[in-house]
Amino acid sequence: MRKTLNLHNDVNEVPMLGEWMEVTGEQLGLPMAAVFQLNLALEEAFVNVVDYAYPGKNGMPVQLNMDGTGETLTFTLIDEGEPFDPTTLDEPDTSLSAEERPIGGLGVFLVKQIMDEVRYERQGNRNILTMTYTVKQ
């Protein structure tokens, strides 16, 4: 199955992403725990694009593709914003308290914890973040 969701760099579109993931989960017969985890990871990745890809620009395109059968799912988040490779960020020090920890980095950390594989590439003017998830029954 292949599905595409076209969004814009607007945090108000996060609920649309959640609805899309719920419908996709139902279509694939995914366990609710998997749908919840995937929704969380995809929201974090999308919000990073909203926050950083298009500084000062609104209404810019963000595309989410999903390929898979229900056992292994591959999600590809594509934008034409500023180059940014989230896979190069250092792991946050989770032993520090919330007050001691620097702001940022937890969303990417969460994506890496949920997804089995996270890859980034820059093709022309596009950021392509590919995230693979193996469904645990």
Coordinates of C-alpha atoms in Angstrom, one line a residue:
M1 CA 0.0 0.0 0.0
R2 CA 1.2 3.5 -0.8
K3 CA -0.4 6.6 0.6
T4 CA 0.5 10.3 0.4
L5 CA -0.5 13.2 2.6
N6 CA 0.2 16.7 1.4
L7 CA 0.5 19.3 4.1
H8 CA 1.9 22.8 4.6
N9 CA 4.4 24.1 7.2
D10 CA 1.6 24.9 9.6
V11 CA 1.3 23.5 13.1
N12 CA -2.5 23.7 12.7
E13 CA -2.2 20.8 10.3
V14 CA -0.9 18.4 13.0
P15 CA -4.5 17.1 13.6
M16 CA -4.8 16.2 9.9
L17 CA -1.7 14.1 10.2
G18 CA -3.1 12.3 13.2
E19 CA -6.4 11.6 11.4
W20 CA -4.4 10.3 8.4
M21 CA -2.4 8.0 10.6
E22 CA -5.5 6.6 12.3
V23 CA -7.2 5.9 9.0
T24 CA -4.0 4.3 7.7
G25 CA -3.6 2.2 10.8
E26 CA -7.2 0.9 10.4
Q27 CA -6.6 0.1 6.7
L28 CA -3.5 -1.8 7.5
G29 CA -5.0 -3.5 10.6
L30 CA -2.2 -2.1 12.9
P31 CA -2.4 -2.5 16.7
M32 CA -3.5 0.7 18.4
A33 CA -0.1 0.9 20.2
A34 CA 1.7 1.0 16.8
V35 CA -0.7 3.7 15.5
F36 CA 0.0 5.8 18.7
Q37 CA 3.8 5.4 18.4
L38 CA 3.8 6.2 14.7
N39 CA 1.6 9.2 15.1
L40 CA 3.9 10.5 17.9
A41 CA 7.0 10.0 15.8
L42 CA 5.5 11.5 12.6
E43 CA 4.2 14.5 14.5
E44 CA 7.6 15.2 16.0
A45 CA 9.3 14.9 12.6
F46 CA 6.6 17.2 11.0
V47 CA 6.8 19.8 13.7
N48 CA 10.6 20.0 13.2
V49 CA 9.9 20.8 9.5
V50 CA 7.3 23.4 10.5
D51 CA 9.7 25.0 13.0
Y52 CA 12.9 25.0 11.0
A53 CA 12.6 24.2 7.3
Y54 CA 11.0 27.5 6.0
P55 CA 12.1 30.4 8.3
G56 CA 9.7 33.3 7.8
K57 CA 7.6 31.5 5.1
N58 CA 4.1 30.2 5.5
G59 CA 2.1 27.8 3.3
M60 CA 5.1 25.9 2.0
P61 CA 4.7 22.2 1.0
V62 CA 5.5 19.2 3.1
Q63 CA 4.8 15.8 1.8
L64 CA 4.4 12.5 3.8
N65 CA 4.5 9.2 1.9
M66 CA 3.9 5.8 3.4
D67 CA 4.8 2.5 1.8
G68 CA 4.2 -0.8 3.4
T69 CA 2.1 -3.8 3.9
G70 CA 1.4 -3.8 7.7
E71 CA 4.6 -5.6 8.8
T72 CA 7.2 -3.1 7.7
L73 CA 6.3 0.5 7.0
T74 CA 8.4 3.2 5.4
F75 CA 7.5 6.9 5.9
T76 CA 9.2 9.6 3.8
L77 CA 8.9 13.2 4.9
I78 CA 9.8 15.6 2.1
D79 CA 10.2 19.4 2.2
E80 CA 12.0 22.0 0.1
G81 CA 13.2 24.0 3.0
E82 CA 16.6 24.8 4.5
P83 CA 19.0 21.8 4.5
F84 CA 18.8 20.0 7.9
D85 CA 20.0 16.5 8.8
P86 CA 18.4 15.6 12.1
T87 CA 20.3 12.3 12.2
T88 CA 23.5 14.2 13.0
L89 CA 22.2 15.7 16.3
D90 CA 23.8 14.5 19.5
E91 CA 21.7 12.4 21.7
P92 CA 20.2 14.5 24.5
D93 CA 21.5 13.8 28.0
T94 CA 18.3 12.4 29.5
S95 CA 20.0 11.9 32.9
L96 CA 19.7 15.7 33.5
S97 CA 16.5 17.2 34.9
A98 CA 14.2 19.1 32.5
E99 CA 15.5 22.4 34.0
E100 CA 19.2 21.4 33.4
R101 CA 18.7 20.1 29.9
P102 CA 19.2 22.4 26.9
I103 CA 16.0 23.1 24.9
G104 CA 15.5 21.0 21.8
G105 CA 16.6 17.6 20.5
L106 CA 14.1 15.5 22.3
G107 CA 11.7 15.3 19.3
V108 CA 14.4 13.8 17.1
F109 CA 15.5 11.5 19.9
L110 CA 11.9 10.3 20.2
V111 CA 11.7 9.6 16.5
K112 CA 14.9 7.6 16.7
Q113 CA 13.6 5.6 19.6
I114 CA 10.3 4.7 17.9
M115 CA 11.5 4.1 14.4
D116 CA 13.8 1.2 13.5
E117 CA 15.7 3.2 11.1
V118 CA 16.0 7.0 10.3
R119 CA 17.9 8.2 7.3
Y120 CA 18.3 11.7 5.8
E121 CA 19.4 12.8 2.4
R122 CA 19.4 16.0 0.4
Q123 CA 18.3 15.7 -3.2
G124 CA 18.5 19.0 -5.1
N125 CA 16.5 21.4 -3.0
R126 CA 14.7 18.7 -1.0
N127 CA 15.1 17.3 2.5
I128 CA 14.1 13.7 2.5
L129 CA 13.7 12.0 5.9
T130 CA 13.1 8.3 5.6
M131 CA 11.8 6.4 8.7
T132 CA 11.2 2.7 8.8
Y133 CA 9.0 1.0 11.4
T134 CA 8.6 -2.7 12.0
V135 CA 5.1 -3.5 13.4
K136 CA 5.3 -5.4 16.7
Q137 CA 2.2 -7.5 17.1

